[in-house]
PDB file of C-alpha atoms in Angstrom:
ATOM      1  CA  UNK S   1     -43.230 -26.510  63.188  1.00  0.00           C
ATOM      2  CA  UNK S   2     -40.216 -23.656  63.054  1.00  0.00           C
ATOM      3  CA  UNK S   3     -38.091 -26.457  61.420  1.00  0.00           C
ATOM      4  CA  UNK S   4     -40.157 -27.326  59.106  1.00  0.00           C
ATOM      5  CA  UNK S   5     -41.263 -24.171  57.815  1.00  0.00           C
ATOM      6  CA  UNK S   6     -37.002 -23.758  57.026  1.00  0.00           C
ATOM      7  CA  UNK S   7     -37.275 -26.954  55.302  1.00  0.00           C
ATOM      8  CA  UNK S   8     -40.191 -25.976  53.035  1.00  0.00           C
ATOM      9  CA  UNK S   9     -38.226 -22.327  52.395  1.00  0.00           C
ATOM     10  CA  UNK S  10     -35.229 -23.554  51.590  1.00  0.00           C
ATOM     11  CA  UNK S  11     -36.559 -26.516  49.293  1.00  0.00           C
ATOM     12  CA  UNK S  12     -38.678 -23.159  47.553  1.00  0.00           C
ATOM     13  CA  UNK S  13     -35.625 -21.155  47.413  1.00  0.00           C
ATOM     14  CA  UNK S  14     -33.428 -24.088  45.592  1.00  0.00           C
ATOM     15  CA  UNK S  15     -36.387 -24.864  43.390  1.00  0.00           C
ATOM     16  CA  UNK S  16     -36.369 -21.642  42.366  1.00  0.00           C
ATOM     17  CA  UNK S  17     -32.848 -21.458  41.939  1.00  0.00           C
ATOM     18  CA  UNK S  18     -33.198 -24.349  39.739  1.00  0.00           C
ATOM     19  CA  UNK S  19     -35.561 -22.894  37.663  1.00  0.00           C
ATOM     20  CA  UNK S  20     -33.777 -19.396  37.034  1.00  0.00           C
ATOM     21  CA  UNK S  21     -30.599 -21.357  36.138  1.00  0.00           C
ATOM     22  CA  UNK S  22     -32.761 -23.530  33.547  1.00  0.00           C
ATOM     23  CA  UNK S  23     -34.763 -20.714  32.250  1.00  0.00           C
ATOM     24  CA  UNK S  24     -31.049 -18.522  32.252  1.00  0.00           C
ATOM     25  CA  UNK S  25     -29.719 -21.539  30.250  1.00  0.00           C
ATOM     26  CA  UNK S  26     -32.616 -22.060  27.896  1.00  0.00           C
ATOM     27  CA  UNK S  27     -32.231 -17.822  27.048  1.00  0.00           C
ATOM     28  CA  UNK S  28     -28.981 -18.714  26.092  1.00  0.00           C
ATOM     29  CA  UNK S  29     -29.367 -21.505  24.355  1.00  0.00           C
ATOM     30  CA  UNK S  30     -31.934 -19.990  22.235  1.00  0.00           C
ATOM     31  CA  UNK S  31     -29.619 -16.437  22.159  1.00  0.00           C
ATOM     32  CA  UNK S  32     -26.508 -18.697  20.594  1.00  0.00           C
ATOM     33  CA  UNK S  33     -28.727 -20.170  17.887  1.00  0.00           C
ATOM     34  CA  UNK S  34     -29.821 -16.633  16.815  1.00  0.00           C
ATOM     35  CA  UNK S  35     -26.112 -15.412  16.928  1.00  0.00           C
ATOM     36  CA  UNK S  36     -24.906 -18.329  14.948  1.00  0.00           C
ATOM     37  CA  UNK S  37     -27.831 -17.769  12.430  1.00  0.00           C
ATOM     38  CA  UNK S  38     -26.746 -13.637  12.705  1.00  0.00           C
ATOM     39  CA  UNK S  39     -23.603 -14.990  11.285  1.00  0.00           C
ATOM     40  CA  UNK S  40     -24.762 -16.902   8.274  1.00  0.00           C
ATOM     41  CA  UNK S  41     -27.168 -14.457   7.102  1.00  0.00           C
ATOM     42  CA  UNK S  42     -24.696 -11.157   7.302  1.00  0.00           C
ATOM     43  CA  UNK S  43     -22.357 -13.746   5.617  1.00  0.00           C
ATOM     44  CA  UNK S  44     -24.433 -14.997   2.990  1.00  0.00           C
ATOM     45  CA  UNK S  45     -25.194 -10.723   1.753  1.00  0.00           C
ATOM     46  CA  UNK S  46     -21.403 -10.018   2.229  1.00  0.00           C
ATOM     47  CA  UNK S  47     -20.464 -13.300   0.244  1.00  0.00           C
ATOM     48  CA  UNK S  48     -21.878 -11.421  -2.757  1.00  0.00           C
ATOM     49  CA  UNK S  49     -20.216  -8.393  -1.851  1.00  0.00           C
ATOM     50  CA  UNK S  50     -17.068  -9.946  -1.733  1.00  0.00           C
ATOM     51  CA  UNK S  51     -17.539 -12.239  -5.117  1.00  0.00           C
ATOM     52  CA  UNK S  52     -17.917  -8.278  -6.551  1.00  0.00           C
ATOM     53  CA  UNK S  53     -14.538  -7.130  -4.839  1.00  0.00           C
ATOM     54  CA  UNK S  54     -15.931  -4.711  -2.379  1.00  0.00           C
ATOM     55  CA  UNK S  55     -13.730  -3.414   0.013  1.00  0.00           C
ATOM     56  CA  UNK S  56     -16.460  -4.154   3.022  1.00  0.00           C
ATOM     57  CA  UNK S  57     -17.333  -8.450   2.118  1.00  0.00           C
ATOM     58  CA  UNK S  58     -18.028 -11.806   4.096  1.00  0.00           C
ATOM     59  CA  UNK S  59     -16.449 -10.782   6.871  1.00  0.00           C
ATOM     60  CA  UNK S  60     -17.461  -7.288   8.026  1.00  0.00           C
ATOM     61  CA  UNK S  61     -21.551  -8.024   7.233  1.00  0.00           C
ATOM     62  CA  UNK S  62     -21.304 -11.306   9.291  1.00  0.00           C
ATOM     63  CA  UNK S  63     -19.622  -9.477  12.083  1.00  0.00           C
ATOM     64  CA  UNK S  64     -22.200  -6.439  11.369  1.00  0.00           C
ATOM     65  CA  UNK S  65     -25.227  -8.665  11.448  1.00  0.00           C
ATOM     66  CA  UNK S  66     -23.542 -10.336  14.569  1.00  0.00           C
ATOM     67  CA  UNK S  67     -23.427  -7.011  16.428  1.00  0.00           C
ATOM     68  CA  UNK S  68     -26.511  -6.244  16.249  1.00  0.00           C
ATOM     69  CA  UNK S  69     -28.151  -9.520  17.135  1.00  0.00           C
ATOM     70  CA  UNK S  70     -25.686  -9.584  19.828  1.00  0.00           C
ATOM     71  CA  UNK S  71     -26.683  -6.057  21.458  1.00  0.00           C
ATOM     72  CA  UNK S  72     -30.258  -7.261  21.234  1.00  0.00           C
ATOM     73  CA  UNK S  73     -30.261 -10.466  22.861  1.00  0.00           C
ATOM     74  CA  UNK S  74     -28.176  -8.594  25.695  1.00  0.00           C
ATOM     75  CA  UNK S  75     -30.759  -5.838  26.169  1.00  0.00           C
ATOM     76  CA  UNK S  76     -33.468  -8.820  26.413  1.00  0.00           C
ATOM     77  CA  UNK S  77     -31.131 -10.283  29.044  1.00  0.00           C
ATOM     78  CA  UNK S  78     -31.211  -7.717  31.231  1.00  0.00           C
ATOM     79  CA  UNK S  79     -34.818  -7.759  32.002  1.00  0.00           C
ATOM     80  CA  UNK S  80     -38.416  -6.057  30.614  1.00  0.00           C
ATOM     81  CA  UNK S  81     -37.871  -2.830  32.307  1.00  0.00           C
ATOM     82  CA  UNK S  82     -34.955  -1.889  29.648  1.00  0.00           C
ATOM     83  CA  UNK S  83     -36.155  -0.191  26.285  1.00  0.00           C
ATOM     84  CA  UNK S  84     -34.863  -2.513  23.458  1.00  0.00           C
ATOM     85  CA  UNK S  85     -36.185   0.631  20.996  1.00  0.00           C
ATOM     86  CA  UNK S  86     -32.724   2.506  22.163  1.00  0.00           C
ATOM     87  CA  UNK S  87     -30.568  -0.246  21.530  1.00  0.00           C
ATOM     88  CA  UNK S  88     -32.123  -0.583  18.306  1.00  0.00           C
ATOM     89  CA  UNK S  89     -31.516   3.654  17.814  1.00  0.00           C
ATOM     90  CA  UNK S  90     -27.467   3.108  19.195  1.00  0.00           C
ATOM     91  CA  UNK S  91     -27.364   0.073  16.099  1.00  0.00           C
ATOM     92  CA  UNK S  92     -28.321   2.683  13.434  1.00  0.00           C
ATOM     93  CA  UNK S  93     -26.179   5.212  14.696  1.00  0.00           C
ATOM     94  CA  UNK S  94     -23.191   3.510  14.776  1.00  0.00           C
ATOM     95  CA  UNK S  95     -23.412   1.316  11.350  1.00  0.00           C
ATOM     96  CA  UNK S  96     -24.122   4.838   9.915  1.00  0.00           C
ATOM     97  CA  UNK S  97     -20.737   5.918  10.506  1.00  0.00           C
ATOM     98  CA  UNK S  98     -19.772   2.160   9.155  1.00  0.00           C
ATOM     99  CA  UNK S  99     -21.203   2.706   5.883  1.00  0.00           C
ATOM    100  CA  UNK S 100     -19.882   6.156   5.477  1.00  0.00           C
ATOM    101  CA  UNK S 101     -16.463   4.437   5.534  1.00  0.00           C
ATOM    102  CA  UNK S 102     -16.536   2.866   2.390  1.00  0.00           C
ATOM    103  CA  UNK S 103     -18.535   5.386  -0.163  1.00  0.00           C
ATOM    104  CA  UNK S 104     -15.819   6.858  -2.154  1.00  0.00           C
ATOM    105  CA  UNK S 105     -16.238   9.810  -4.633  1.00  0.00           C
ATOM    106  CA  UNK S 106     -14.026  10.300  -7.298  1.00  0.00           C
ATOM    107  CA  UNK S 107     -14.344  13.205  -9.931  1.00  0.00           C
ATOM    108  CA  UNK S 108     -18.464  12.466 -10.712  1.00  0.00           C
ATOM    109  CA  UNK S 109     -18.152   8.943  -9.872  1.00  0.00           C
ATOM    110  CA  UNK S 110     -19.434   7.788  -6.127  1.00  0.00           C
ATOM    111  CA  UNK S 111     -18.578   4.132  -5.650  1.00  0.00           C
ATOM    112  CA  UNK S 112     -19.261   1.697  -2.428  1.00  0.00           C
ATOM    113  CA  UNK S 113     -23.199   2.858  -1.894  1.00  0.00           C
ATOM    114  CA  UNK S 114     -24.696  -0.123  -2.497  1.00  0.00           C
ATOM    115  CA  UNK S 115     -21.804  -1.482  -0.298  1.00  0.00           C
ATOM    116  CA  UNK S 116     -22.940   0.817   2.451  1.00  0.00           C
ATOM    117  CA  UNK S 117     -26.758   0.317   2.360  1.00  0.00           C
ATOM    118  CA  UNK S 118     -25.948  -3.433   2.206  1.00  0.00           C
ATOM    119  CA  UNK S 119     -23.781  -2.973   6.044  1.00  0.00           C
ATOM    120  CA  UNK S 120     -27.177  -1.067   6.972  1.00  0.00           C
ATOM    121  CA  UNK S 121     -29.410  -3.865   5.952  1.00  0.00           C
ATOM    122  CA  UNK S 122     -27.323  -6.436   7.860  1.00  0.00           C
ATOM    123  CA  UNK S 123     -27.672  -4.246  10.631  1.00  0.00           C
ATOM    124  CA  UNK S 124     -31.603  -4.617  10.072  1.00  0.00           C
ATOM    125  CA  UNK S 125     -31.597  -7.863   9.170  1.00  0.00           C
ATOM    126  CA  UNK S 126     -29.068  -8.609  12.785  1.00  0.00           C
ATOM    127  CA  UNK S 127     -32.154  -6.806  15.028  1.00  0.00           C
ATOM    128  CA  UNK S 128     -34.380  -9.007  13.470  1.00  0.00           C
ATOM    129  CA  UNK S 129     -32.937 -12.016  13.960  1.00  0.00           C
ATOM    130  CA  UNK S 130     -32.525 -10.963  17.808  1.00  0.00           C
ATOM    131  CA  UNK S 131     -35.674 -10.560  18.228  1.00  0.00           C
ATOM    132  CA  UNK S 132     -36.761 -13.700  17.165  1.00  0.00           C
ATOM    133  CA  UNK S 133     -38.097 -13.026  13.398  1.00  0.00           C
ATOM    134  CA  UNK S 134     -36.309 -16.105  11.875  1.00  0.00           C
ATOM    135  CA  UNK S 135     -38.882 -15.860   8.628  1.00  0.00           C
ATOM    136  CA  UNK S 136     -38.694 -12.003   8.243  1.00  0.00           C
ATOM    137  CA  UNK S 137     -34.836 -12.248   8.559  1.00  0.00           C
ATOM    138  CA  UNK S 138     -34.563 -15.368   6.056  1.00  0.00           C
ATOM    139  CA  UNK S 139     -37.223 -14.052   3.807  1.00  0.00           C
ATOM    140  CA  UNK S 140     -35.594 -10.538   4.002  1.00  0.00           C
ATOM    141  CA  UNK S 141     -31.663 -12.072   3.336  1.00  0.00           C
ATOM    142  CA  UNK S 142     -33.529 -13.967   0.292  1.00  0.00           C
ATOM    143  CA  UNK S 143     -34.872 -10.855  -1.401  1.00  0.00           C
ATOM    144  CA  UNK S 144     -31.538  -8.668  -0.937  1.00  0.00           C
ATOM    145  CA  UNK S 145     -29.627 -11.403  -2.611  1.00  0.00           C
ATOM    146  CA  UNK S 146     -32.198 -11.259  -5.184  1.00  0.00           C
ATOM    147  CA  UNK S 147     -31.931  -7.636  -5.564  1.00  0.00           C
ATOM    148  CA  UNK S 148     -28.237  -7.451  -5.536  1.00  0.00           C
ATOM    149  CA  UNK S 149     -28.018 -10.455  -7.935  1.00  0.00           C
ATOM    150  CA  UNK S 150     -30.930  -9.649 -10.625  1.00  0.00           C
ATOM    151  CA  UNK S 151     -30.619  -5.880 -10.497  1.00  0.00           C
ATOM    152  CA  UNK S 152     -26.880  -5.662 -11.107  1.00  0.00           C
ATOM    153  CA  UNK S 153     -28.033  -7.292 -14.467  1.00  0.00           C
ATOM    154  CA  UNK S 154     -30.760  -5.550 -15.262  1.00  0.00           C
ATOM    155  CA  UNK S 155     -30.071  -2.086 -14.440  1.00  0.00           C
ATOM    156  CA  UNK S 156     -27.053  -1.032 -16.559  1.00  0.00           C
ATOM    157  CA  UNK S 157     -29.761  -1.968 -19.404  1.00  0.00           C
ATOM    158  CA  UNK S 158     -32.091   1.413 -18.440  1.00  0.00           C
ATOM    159  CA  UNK S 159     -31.446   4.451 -20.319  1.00  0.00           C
ATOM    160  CA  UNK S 160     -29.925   6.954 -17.829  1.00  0.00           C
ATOM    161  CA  UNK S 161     -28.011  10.013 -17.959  1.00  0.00           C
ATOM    162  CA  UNK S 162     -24.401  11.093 -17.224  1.00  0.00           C
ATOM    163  CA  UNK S 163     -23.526  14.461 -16.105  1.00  0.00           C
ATOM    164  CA  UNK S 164     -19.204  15.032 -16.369  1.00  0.00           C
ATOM    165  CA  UNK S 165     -17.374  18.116 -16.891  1.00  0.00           C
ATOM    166  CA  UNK S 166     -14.394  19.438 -19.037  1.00  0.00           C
ATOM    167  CA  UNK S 167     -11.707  21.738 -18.813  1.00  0.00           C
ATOM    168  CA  UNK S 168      -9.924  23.301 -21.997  1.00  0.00           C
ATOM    169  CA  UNK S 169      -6.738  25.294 -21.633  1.00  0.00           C
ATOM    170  CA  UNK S 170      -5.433  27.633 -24.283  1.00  0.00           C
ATOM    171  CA  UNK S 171      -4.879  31.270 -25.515  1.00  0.00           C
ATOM    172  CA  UNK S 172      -7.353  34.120 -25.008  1.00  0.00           C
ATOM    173  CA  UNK S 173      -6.983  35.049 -28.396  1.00  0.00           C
ATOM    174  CA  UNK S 174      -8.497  31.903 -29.541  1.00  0.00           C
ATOM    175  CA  UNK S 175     -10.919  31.162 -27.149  1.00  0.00           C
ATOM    176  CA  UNK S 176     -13.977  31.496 -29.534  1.00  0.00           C
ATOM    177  CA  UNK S 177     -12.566  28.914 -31.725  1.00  0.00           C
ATOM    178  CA  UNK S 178     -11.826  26.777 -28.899  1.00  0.00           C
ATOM    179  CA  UNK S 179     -15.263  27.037 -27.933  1.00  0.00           C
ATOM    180  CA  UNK S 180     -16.455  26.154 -31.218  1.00  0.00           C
ATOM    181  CA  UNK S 181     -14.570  23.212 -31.934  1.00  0.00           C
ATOM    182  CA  UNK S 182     -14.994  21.758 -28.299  1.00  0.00           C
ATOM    183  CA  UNK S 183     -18.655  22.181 -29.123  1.00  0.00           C
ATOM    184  CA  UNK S 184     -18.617  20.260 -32.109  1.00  0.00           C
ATOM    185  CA  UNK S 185     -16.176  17.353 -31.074  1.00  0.00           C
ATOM    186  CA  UNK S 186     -18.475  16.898 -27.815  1.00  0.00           C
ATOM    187  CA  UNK S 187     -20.900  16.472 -29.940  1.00  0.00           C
ATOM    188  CA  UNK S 188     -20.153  13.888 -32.367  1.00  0.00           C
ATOM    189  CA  UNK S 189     -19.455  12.003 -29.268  1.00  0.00           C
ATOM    190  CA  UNK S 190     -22.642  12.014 -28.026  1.00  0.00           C
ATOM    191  CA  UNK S 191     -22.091  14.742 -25.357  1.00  0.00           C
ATOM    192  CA  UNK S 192     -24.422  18.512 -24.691  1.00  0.00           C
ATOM    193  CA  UNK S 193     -23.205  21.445 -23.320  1.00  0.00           C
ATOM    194  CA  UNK S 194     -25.457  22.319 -20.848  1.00  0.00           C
ATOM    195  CA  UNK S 195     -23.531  25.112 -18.910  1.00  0.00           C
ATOM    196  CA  UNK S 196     -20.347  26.955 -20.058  1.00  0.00           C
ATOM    197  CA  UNK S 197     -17.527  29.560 -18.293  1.00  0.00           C
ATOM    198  CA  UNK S 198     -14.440  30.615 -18.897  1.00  0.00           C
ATOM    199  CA  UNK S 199     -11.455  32.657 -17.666  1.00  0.00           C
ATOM    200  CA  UNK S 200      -9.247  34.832 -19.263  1.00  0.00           C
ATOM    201  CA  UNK S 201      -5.745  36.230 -18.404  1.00  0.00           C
ATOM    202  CA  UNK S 202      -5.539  39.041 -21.164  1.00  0.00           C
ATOM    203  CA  UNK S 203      -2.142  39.577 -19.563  1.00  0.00           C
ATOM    204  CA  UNK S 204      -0.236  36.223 -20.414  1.00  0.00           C
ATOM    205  CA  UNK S 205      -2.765  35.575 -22.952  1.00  0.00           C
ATOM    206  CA  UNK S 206      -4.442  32.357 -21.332  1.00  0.00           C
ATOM    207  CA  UNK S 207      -8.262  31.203 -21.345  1.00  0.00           C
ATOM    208  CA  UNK S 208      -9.696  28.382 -19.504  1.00  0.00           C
ATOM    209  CA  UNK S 209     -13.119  26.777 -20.578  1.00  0.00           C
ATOM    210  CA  UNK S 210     -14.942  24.771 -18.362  1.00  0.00           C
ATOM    211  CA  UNK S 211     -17.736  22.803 -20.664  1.00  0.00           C
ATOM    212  CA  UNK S 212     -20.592  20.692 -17.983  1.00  0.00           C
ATOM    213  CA  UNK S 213     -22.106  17.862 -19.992  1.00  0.00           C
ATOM    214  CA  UNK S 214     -24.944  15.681 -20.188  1.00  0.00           C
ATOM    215  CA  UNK S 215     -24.933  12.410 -22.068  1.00  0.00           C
ATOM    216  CA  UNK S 216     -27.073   9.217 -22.502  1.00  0.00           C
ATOM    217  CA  UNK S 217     -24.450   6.650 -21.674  1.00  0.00           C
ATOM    218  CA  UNK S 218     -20.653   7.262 -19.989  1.00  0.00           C
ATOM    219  CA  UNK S 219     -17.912   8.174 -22.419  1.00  0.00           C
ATOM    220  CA  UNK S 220     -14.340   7.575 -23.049  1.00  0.00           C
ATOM    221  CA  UNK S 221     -12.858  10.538 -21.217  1.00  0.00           C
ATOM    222  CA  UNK S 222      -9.831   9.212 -22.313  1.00  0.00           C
ATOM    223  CA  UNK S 223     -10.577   9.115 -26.258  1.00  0.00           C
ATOM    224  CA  UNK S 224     -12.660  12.095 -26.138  1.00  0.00           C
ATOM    225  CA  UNK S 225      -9.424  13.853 -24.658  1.00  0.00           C
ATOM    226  CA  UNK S 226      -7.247  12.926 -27.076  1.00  0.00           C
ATOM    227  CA  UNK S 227      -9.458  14.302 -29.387  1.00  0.00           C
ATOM    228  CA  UNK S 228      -9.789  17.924 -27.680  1.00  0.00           C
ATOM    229  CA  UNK S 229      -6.288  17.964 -27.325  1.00  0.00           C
ATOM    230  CA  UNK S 230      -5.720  17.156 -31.186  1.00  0.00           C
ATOM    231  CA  UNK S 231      -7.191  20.719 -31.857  1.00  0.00           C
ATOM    232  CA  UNK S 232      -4.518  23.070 -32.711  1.00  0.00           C
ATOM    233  CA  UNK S 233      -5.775  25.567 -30.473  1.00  0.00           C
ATOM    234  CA  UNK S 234      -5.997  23.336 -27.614  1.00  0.00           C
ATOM    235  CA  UNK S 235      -2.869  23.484 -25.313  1.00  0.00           C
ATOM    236  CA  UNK S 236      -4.414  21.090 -22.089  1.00  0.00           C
ATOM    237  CA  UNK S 237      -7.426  18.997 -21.440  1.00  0.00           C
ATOM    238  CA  UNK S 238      -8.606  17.947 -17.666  1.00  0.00           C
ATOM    239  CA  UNK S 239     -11.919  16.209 -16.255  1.00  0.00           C
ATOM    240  CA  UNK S 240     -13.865  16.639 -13.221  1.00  0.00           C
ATOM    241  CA  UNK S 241     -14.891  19.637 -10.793  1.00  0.00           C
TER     242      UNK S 241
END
């Protein structure tokens, strides 16, 4: 009977061997198709990205969506006792500091966030598909191409305001004049003062008048400086904070 009951273990034991390895390779089976569709997703969002010549295209929110597919189907892999909700918390993290990269601020102008929240959603949309959600994440990639497609037509159309500032060099002596003119030039341009300081060097006879702004629609800083600097009174003209 001893022999037997080896026989029937050992037949158990490679049974079950046979059936990890074929559930193992069914996981990752299933994994690779969620990877490869990680891939064509991300790309598909970075694709317009890169059509727009941002810095961050096809490339880095394919291997962005990628990531984070791939760190979920690991944490899956290694068995229901791990918390997927921290790998999901270590994703955000980290693409945070990714989209931080490529926001760039020059004088009043901040360029590369829609860049940015687009390497976030890839993130989102790269947990999603690890997980399994093939309609959220194709329904989801869908709309964001929508939004990035439709809005970027539609939304330099709205009415909004621009905030800028000037700076106006000349002589203390004049600076009322100055003030006045710069007034009235800003203006006819389309441009309100809405806040107003100066400094004065009584000494070598220098002012400095720093004029914020408000406006409907962006100006020509470069035409509206020509005209400041056309005043007589008027010895240098400079933009930004």
């Amino acid at each position: 009977m001893a022999p037997q009951r080896d026989t029937v273990k050992r037949l158990e034991e490679v049974l079950y061997a046979i059936g990890r390895r074929r559930e193992m390779f069914d996981f990752e089976l299933v994994s690779i198709g969620r990877l490869l569709l990680a891939v064509v997703l991300g790309g598909l969002v970075g694709l317009e990205r890169q059509i727009h010549g941002r810095p961050a295209g096809l490339r880095t929110h394919a291997l962005v969506c990628l990531g984070s597919a791939l760190i979920l189907v690991v944490s899956q892999s290694l068995g229901p006792n791990v918390d997927s909700g921290r790998a999901v918390a270590g994703i955000v993290t980290g693409v945070g500091f990714l989209g931080a990269g490529v926001i760039v601020k020059s004088r009043e102008i901040v360029r590369g966030l829609t860049t940015a929240a687009c390497i976030w959603f890839v993130a989102a949309l790269g947990i999603a598909v690890g997980q399994g959600l093939y309609a959220i994440a194709a329904a989801s990639t869908a709309i964001s191409i929508g939004v990035l497609m439709l809005l970027a037509w539609f939304a330099p159309r709205l009415p909004s305001v621009i905030y800028d500032c000037v700076h106006v060099g000349g002589c203390a002596s004049d600076i009322d004049i100055i003030e006045s003119k710069c007034r009235e030039q800003l203006r006819l341009n389309g441009f309100r003062v809405v806040g107003l300081s100066n400094r004065l060097d009584k000494q070598a006879n220098t002012a400095s008048l720093t004029l914020r702004l408000r406006a409907r629609k962006a100006g020509k800083t470069v035409d509206l400086s020509r005209l400041l600097i056309a005043i007589p009174e008027v010895n240098d003209v400079s933009w930004g904070e």
